Coordinates of N, CA, C and O and ligand atoms in Angstrom, one line a residue:
X194 N 69.7 34.9 84.6 CA 70.2 33.7 85.2 C 71.5 33.3 84.4 O 71.6 33.4 83.2
X195 N 72.5 32.9 85.2 CA 73.7 32.4 84.5 C 73.5 31.1 84.0 O 72.7 30.3 84.4
X196 N 74.3 30.7 83.0 CA 74.2 29.5 82.3 C 75.5 28.7 82.5 O 76.6 29.2 82.4
X197 N 75.3 27.4 83.0 CA 76.5 26.6 83.1 C 77.1 26.2 81.8 O 76.3 26.1 80.8
X198 N 78.4 26.1 81.7 CA 79.0 25.8 80.4 C 79.9 24.6 80.7 O 80.8 24.6 81.6
X199 N 79.7 23.6 79.9 CA 80.5 22.4 80.0 C 81.9 22.6 79.5 O 82.2 23.6 78.8
X200 N 82.8 21.7 79.7 CA 84.2 21.9 79.2 C 84.2 22.0 77.7 O 85.2 22.5 77.2
X201 N 83.3 21.5 77.1 CA 83.2 21.5 75.6 C 82.9 22.9 75.1 O 83.0 23.2 74.0
X202 N 82.4 23.8 76.1 CA 82.0 25.1 75.7 C 80.5 25.2 75.4 O 79.9 26.3 75.2
X203 N 79.8 24.1 75.3 CA 78.4 24.1 75.0 C 77.6 24.4 76.3 O 78.0 24.0 77.4
X204 N 76.5 25.1 76.1 CA 75.7 25.5 77.3 C 75.1 24.2 77.9 O 74.7 23.3 77.2
X205 N 75.1 24.2 79.2 CA 74.5 23.1 79.9 C 73.3 23.6 80.7 O 73.4 24.7 81.3
X206 N 72.2 23.0 80.6 CA 71.0 23.5 81.3 C 70.6 22.5 82.4 O 70.9 21.3 82.3
X207 N 69.9 23.0 83.4 CA 69.4 22.1 84.4 C 68.6 21.0 83.8 O 67.8 21.3 82.9
X208 N 68.7 19.8 84.3 CA 67.9 18.7 83.8 C 66.4 18.9 84.0 O 66.0 19.4 85.1
X209 N 65.6 18.6 83.0 CA 64.2 18.7 83.2 C 63.6 17.7 84.2 O 64.1 16.6 84.2
X210 N 62.7 18.2 85.1 CA 62.1 17.2 86.0 C 61.3 16.2 85.3 O 60.8 16.4 84.1
X211 N 61.2 15.0 85.9 CA 60.4 13.9 85.3 C 59.0 14.0 85.8 O 58.7 13.7 86.9
X212 N 58.0 14.5 85.0 CA 56.7 14.6 85.4 C 56.0 13.2 85.5 O 56.4 12.3 84.7
X213 N 55.2 13.0 86.4 CA 54.4 11.8 86.5 C 52.9 12.1 86.5 O 52.5 13.3 86.3
X214 N 52.1 11.1 86.7 CA 50.6 11.3 86.5 C 50.1 12.4 87.5 O 49.2 13.2 87.3
X215 N 50.8 12.5 88.7 CA 50.3 13.4 89.7 C 50.9 14.8 89.5 O 50.2 15.8 89.9
X216 N 52.0 15.0 88.9 CA 52.7 16.3 88.8 C 52.6 16.9 87.4 O 53.0 18.0 87.2
X217 N 52.1 16.2 86.4 CA 52.0 16.7 85.0 C 51.3 18.0 84.9 O 51.8 18.9 84.2
X218 N 50.2 18.2 85.6 CA 49.5 19.5 85.6 C 50.3 20.6 86.1 O 50.3 21.7 85.6
X219 N 51.2 20.3 87.1 CA 52.0 21.4 87.7 C 53.1 21.8 86.7 O 53.2 23.1 86.4
X220 N 53.8 20.9 86.1 CA 54.8 21.2 85.1 C 54.2 21.9 83.8 O 54.8 22.8 83.3
X221 N 53.1 21.4 83.4 CA 52.5 22.0 82.2 C 52.0 23.4 82.5 O 52.1 24.3 81.7
X222 N 51.5 23.6 83.7 CA 51.1 24.9 84.2 C 52.3 25.9 84.1 O 52.2 27.0 83.6
X223 N 53.4 25.5 84.7 CA 54.5 26.4 84.7 C 55.0 26.7 83.3 O 55.4 27.9 83.1
X224 N 54.9 25.7 82.4 CA 55.4 26.0 81.1 C 54.5 27.1 80.4 O 55.0 27.8 79.6
X225 N 53.3 27.2 80.8 CA 52.4 28.2 80.2 C 52.3 29.4 81.2 O 51.3 30.2 81.2
X226 N 53.2 29.5 82.2 CA 53.3 30.6 83.2 C 52.1 30.7 84.0 O 51.6 31.8 84.3
X227 N 51.6 29.5 84.5 CA 50.6 29.5 85.5 C 51.1 28.6 86.6 O 51.7 27.5 86.4
X228 N 50.9 29.1 87.8 CA 51.4 28.4 89.0 C 50.2 27.7 89.7 O 49.3 28.3 90.3
X229 N 50.1 26.4 89.5 CA 49.0 25.6 89.9 C 49.2 24.7 91.1 O 50.3 24.2 91.3
X230 N 48.2 24.6 92.0 CA 48.3 23.8 93.2 C 47.1 22.9 93.2 O 46.1 23.1 92.6
X231 N 47.2 21.8 94.0 CA 46.1 21.0 94.3 C 45.4 21.5 95.6 O 46.0 21.9 96.5
X232 N 44.0 21.4 95.5 CA 43.2 21.7 96.6 C 42.4 20.4 96.9 O 41.7 19.9 96.0
X233 N 42.3 20.0 98.2 CA 41.6 18.8 98.5 C 40.1 19.1 98.4 O 39.6 20.1 98.9
X234 N 39.3 18.2 97.8 CA 37.9 18.4 97.6 C 37.2 18.0 98.9 O 36.0 18.3 99.1
X235 N 37.8 17.4 99.8 CA 37.2 16.9 101.1 C 37.4 18.0 102.2 O 36.5 18.5 102.8
X236 N 38.7 18.4 102.5 CA 39.0 19.3 103.6 C 39.3 20.7 103.1 O 39.4 21.6 103.9
X237 N 39.6 20.9 101.8 CA 39.8 22.2 101.3 C 41.2 22.7 101.4 O 41.5 23.8 101.0
X238 N 42.1 22.0 102.0 CA 43.5 22.4 102.2 C 44.3 22.3 100.9 O 44.0 21.4 100.1
X239 N 45.2 23.2 100.7 CA 46.1 23.2 99.5 C 47.3 22.5 99.9 O 47.8 22.5 101.0
X240 N 48.0 21.8 98.9 CA 49.2 21.0 99.1 C 50.2 21.2 98.1 O 49.9 21.5 96.9
X241 N 51.4 21.0 98.5 CA 52.6 21.0 97.6 C 53.6 20.1 98.2 O 53.8 20.1 99.4
X242 N 54.3 19.3 97.5 CA 54.3 19.1 96.0 C 53.0 18.3 95.6 O 52.3 17.7 96.5
X243 N 52.8 18.2 94.3 CA 51.6 17.4 93.8 C 51.7 16.0 94.3 O 52.8 15.4 94.3
X244 N 50.6 15.4 94.8 CA 50.6 14.0 95.3 C 49.2 13.5 95.1 O 48.2 14.2 95.0
X245 N 49.1 12.1 95.1 CA 47.8 11.5 94.8 C 46.7 11.6 95.8 O 45.5 11.5 95.5
X246 N 47.1 11.9 97.1 CA 46.0 12.0 98.1 C 46.4 13.1 99.1 O 47.6 13.5 99.2
X247 N 45.4 13.6 99.9 CA 45.6 14.7 100.8 C 46.5 14.2 102.0 O 46.1 13.2 102.6
X248 N 47.5 14.9 102.3 CA 48.4 14.5 103.5 C 47.7 14.9 104.8 O 48.1 14.5 105.9
X249 N 46.6 15.6 104.8 CA 45.9 16.0 106.0 C 44.7 15.1 106.3 O 44.5 14.8 107.5
X250 N 43.9 14.7 105.3 CA 42.7 13.9 105.6 C 42.7 12.6 104.8 O 41.8 11.8 104.9
X251 N 43.7 12.4 103.9 CA 43.9 11.1 103.1 C 42.9 11.0 102.0 O 42.9 10.0 101.3
X252 N 42.1 12.0 101.7 CA 41.1 11.9 100.6 C 41.9 11.9 99.3 O 42.9 12.6 99.1
X253 N 41.4 11.1 98.3 CA 42.0 11.1 97.0 C 41.5 12.2 96.1 O 42.0 12.4 95.0
X254 N 40.5 12.9 96.5 CA 39.9 13.9 95.7 C 40.6 15.2 95.7 O 41.0 15.7 96.8
X255 N 40.9 15.8 94.5 CA 41.5 17.1 94.5 C 41.1 17.8 93.2 O 40.6 17.2 92.3
X256 N 41.2 19.1 93.3 CA 41.0 19.9 92.1 C 42.2 20.8 92.0 O 42.9 21.1 93.0
X257 N 42.4 21.4 90.8 CA 43.6 22.3 90.6 C 43.1 23.7 90.7 O 42.1 24.1 90.1
X258 N 43.9 24.5 91.5 CA 43.6 25.9 91.6 C 44.8 26.7 91.2 O 46.0 26.2 91.2
X259 N 44.6 27.9 90.8 CA 45.8 28.8 90.4 C 46.2 29.6 91.6 O 45.4 30.3 92.2
X260 N 47.5 29.6 91.9 CA 48.0 30.3 93.0 C 48.3 31.8 92.7 O 48.5 32.1 91.5
X261 N 48.2 32.6 93.7 CA 48.5 34.0 93.5 C 50.0 34.2 93.2 O 50.4 35.3 92.7
X262 N 50.8 33.2 93.5 CA 52.3 33.4 93.4 C 52.9 34.3 94.5 O 54.0 34.8 94.3
X263 N 52.2 34.4 95.6 CA 52.7 35.2 96.7 C 52.9 34.4 97.9 O 52.1 33.4 98.1
X264 N 53.8 34.7 98.8 CA 54.0 34.0 100.0 C 55.0 34.7 100.9 O 55.4 35.9 100.6
X265 N 55.3 34.0 102.0 CA 56.3 34.6 102.9 C 57.4 33.5 103.2 O 57.1 32.3 103.2
X266 N 58.6 34.0 103.5 CA 59.7 33.1 103.8 C 59.5 32.5 105.2 O 59.4 33.2 106.2
X267 N 59.6 31.2 105.2 CA 59.6 30.4 106.5 C 61.0 30.2 106.9 O 61.4 30.4 108.1
X268 N 61.9 29.7 106.0 CA 63.3 29.5 106.3 C 64.1 29.5 105.0 O 63.5 29.6 103.9
X269 N 65.4 29.3 105.0 CA 66.2 29.2 103.8 C 67.6 28.6 104.1 O 68.0 28.6 105.3
X270 N 68.2 28.1 103.1 CA 69.6 27.7 103.2 C 70.3 28.3 102.0 O 69.7 28.6 100.9
X271 N 71.6 28.4 102.1 CA 72.4 28.8 100.9 C 73.4 27.6 100.6 O 74.0 27.1 101.4
X272 N 73.3 27.3 99.3 CA 74.1 26.2 98.8 C 75.4 26.7 98.3 O 75.5 27.6 97.4
X273 N 76.6 26.2 98.8 CA 77.9 26.7 98.4 C 78.7 25.7 97.6 O 79.7 26.0 97.0
X274 N 78.2 24.4 97.5 CA 78.9 23.4 96.7 C 77.9 22.8 95.8 O 76.9 22.2 96.3
X275 N 78.1 22.8 94.5 CA 77.1 22.2 93.6 C 77.1 20.7 93.7 O 78.2 20.1 93.7
X276 N 76.0 20.1 93.9 CA 75.8 18.7 94.0 C 75.8 18.1 92.6 O 75.9 16.9 92.4
X277 N 75.6 18.9 91.6 CA 75.6 18.5 90.2 C 76.4 19.5 89.4 O 76.2 20.7 89.6
X278 N 77.3 19.1 88.5 CA 78.1 20.1 87.8 C 77.3 21.1 87.0 O 77.8 22.2 86.7
X279 N 76.1 20.8 86.6 CA 75.2 21.7 85.9 C 75.0 23.0 86.7 O 74.8 24.1 86.2
X280 N 75.1 22.9 88.1 CA 74.8 24.0 88.9 C 76.1 24.7 89.4 O 76.0 25.7 90.2
X281 N 77.2 24.3 88.9 CA 78.5 24.8 89.4 C 78.7 26.3 89.3 O 79.2 27.0 90.1
X282 N 78.2 26.8 88.2 CA 78.3 28.3 87.9 C 77.3 29.1 88.7 O 77.3 30.3 88.7
X283 N 76.3 28.4 89.3 CA 75.2 29.1 90.1 C 75.6 29.3 91.6 O 75.0 30.1 92.2
X284 N 76.5 28.5 92.1 CA 76.8 28.6 93.6 C 77.5 29.9 93.8 O 78.3 30.3 93.0
X285 N 77.3 30.5 95.0 CA 76.3 30.1 95.9 C 74.9 30.6 95.5 O 74.7 31.6 94.9
X286 N 73.9 29.7 95.8 CA 72.5 30.1 95.6 C 71.6 29.7 96.8 O 72.1 28.9 97.6
X287 N 70.5 30.3 96.9 CA 69.7 30.2 98.1 C 68.4 29.4 97.8 O 67.7 29.7 96.7
X288 N 68.0 28.5 98.6 CA 66.8 27.8 98.5 C 65.9 28.2 99.7 O 66.3 28.1 100.9
X289 N 64.7 28.6 99.4 CA 63.7 29.1 100.4 C 62.7 28.0 100.7 O 62.4 27.2 99.9
X290 N 62.2 28.0 101.9 CA 60.9 27.4 102.3 C 59.9 28.5 102.3 O 60.1 29.4 103.1
X291 N 58.9 28.5 101.5 CA 57.9 29.6 101.4 C 56.6 29.1 101.8 O 56.1 28.0 101.3
X292 N 55.9 29.8 102.7 CA 54.5 29.6 103.0 C 53.7 30.4 102.0 O 53.7 31.6 102.0
X293 N 53.1 29.6 101.1 CA 52.3 30.3 100.0 C 51.0 30.9 100.6 O 50.5 30.4 101.6
X294 N 50.6 32.0 100.0 CA 49.3 32.7 100.4 C 48.2 31.7 100.5 O 47.3 31.9 101.3
X295 N 48.2 30.7 99.7 CA 47.1 29.7 99.6 C 47.2 28.6 100.7 O 46.3 27.8 100.8
X296 N 48.3 28.6 101.5 CA 48.4 27.7 102.6 C 49.3 26.6 102.5 O 49.7 26.0 103.4
X297 N 49.8 26.3 101.3 CA 50.8 25.2 101.1 C 52.2 25.8 101.4 O 52.4 27.0 101.4
X298 N 53.1 24.9 101.7 CA 54.5 25.2 101.9 C 55.4 24.5 100.9 O 55.2 23.4 100.6
X299 N 56.3 25.3 100.3 CA 57.2 24.7 99.3 C 58.6 25.1 99.4 O 58.9 26.2 99.9
X300 N 59.5 24.2 99.0 CA 60.9 24.5 98.8 C 61.1 25.0 97.4 O 60.7 24.4 96.5
X301 N 61.8 26.1 97.3 CA 61.9 26.8 96.0 C 63.2 27.6 96.0 O 63.6 28.2 97.0
X302 N 63.8 27.8 94.8 CA 65.0 28.6 94.7 C 64.7 30.1 94.7 O 63.7 30.5 94.1
X303 N 65.5 30.8 95.4 CA 65.4 32.3 95.4 C 65.9 32.8 94.0 O 67.0 32.4 93.5
X304 N 65.2 33.8 93.5 CA 65.7 34.5 92.3 C 66.2 35.9 92.8 O 65.5 36.6 93.6
X305 N 67.4 36.2 92.5 CA 67.9 37.5 92.9 C 68.8 37.5 94.1 O 69.2 36.4 94.6
X306 N 69.0 38.6 94.7 CA 69.9 38.9 95.8 C 69.3 38.4 97.1 O 68.2 38.6 97.4
X307 N 70.2 37.7 97.9 CA 69.7 37.2 99.2 C 70.2 38.0 100.4 O 69.9 37.6 101.5
X308 N 70.7 39.2 100.1 CA 71.3 39.9 101.3 C 70.3 40.5 102.2 O 70.6 40.7 103.4
X309 N 69.0 40.7 101.8 CA 68.0 41.2 102.7 C 67.0 40.2 103.1 O 65.9 40.5 103.5
X310 N 67.4 38.9 103.0 CA 66.5 37.8 103.3 C 66.3 37.7 104.8 O 67.2 37.9 105.6
X311 N 65.0 37.5 105.2 CA 64.7 37.2 106.6 C 63.4 36.5 106.7 O 62.5 36.6 105.8
X312 N 63.1 35.7 107.8 CA 61.9 35.0 108.0 C 60.7 36.0 108.0 O 60.8 37.1 108.6
X313 N 59.6 35.6 107.4 CA 58.5 36.5 107.4 C 58.4 37.5 106.2 O 57.4 38.1 106.0
X314 N 59.5 37.6 105.5 CA 59.6 38.5 104.4 C 58.7 38.1 103.2 O 58.7 36.9 102.9
X315 N 58.0 39.0 102.6 CA 57.1 38.6 101.5 C 57.9 38.4 100.2 O 58.9 39.1 100.0
X316 N 57.5 37.4 99.5 CA 58.1 37.0 98.2 C 57.1 36.8 97.1 O 55.9 36.6 97.5
X317 N 57.5 36.9 95.9 CA 56.6 36.7 94.8 C 57.3 35.8 93.7 O 58.5 35.8 93.6
X318 N 56.4 35.1 93.0 CA 56.8 34.1 92.0 C 57.4 34.8 90.8 O 57.0 35.8 90.3
X319 N 58.4 34.1 90.2 CA 58.9 34.4 88.9 C 59.1 33.1 88.1 O 59.4 32.1 88.7
X320 N 58.9 33.2 86.8 CA 59.0 32.0 86.0 C 60.4 32.1 85.3 O 60.7 33.1 84.7
X321 N 61.1 31.0 85.4 CA 62.4 30.9 84.7 C 62.3 29.8 83.6 O 62.1 28.6 83.9
X322 N 62.4 30.3 82.4 CA 62.2 29.4 81.3 C 63.5 28.8 80.9 O 64.5 29.5 80.6
X323 N 63.6 27.4 80.9 CA 64.7 26.7 80.4 C 64.3 26.2 79.0 O 63.1 26.2 78.7
X324 N 65.3 25.6 78.2 CA 64.9 25.1 76.9 C 63.7 24.2 76.9 O 62.8 24.3 76.0
X325 N 63.7 23.2 77.8 CA 62.6 22.2 77.8 C 61.6 22.2 78.9 O 60.7 21.4 79.0
X326 N 61.8 23.2 79.8 CA 60.9 23.2 81.0 C 60.9 24.6 81.6 O 61.8 25.4 81.3
X327 N 60.0 24.9 82.5 CA 59.9 26.1 83.2 C 60.0 25.9 84.7 O 59.3 25.0 85.2
X328 N 60.8 26.7 85.3 CA 61.0 26.5 86.8 C 60.3 27.7 87.5 O 60.3 28.8 87.1
X329 N 59.7 27.4 88.7 CA 59.2 28.4 89.6 C 60.3 28.8 90.5 O 61.0 28.0 91.1
X330 N 60.5 30.1 90.7 CA 61.4 30.7 91.7 C 60.7 31.8 92.4 O 59.7 32.3 91.9
X331 N 61.2 32.2 93.5 CA 60.6 33.4 94.2 C 61.7 34.4 94.5 O 62.8 34.1 94.7
X332 N 61.2 35.7 94.4 CA 62.1 36.8 94.6 C 61.5 37.6 95.8 O 60.3 37.6 96.0
X333 N 62.3 38.4 96.4 CA 61.8 39.3 97.5 C 60.9 40.3 96.9 O 61.1 40.9 95.8
X334 N 59.7 40.5 97.5 CA 58.7 41.4 97.0 C 59.0 42.8 97.4 O 59.6 43.1 98.4
Ligands
ZN119 ZN1 42.1 16.8 102.7

């Protein structure tokens, strides 16, 4: 991964996400290289992003499961203009919508080359460690 460098020459890293009560397990899991999802204890569906209740049946009950880190591409966009200077050295980069093998759908950044990208293509999880947090990305499988 390339590193953004500020005008001062110091390395600039992507800002760490702000974990809340609902997402703390997710960010802590990534930091220890585990990809965790919520599963509804009422209807059994898996969801992403972490949230306090099920978007399908409204139940507040959930348990945490470990994802296989596999999925397929539903769609994607390529970002050509950095919305934050921290990402200026990364453009262009691609953001995928991935249907996870466990059933949830997530927006996530592509790791690696996007030239062979297409809908339905299998992808797999990679962990990208930043100084203060770990990011999930997916690469073509
Ligand atoms: Zn549910």
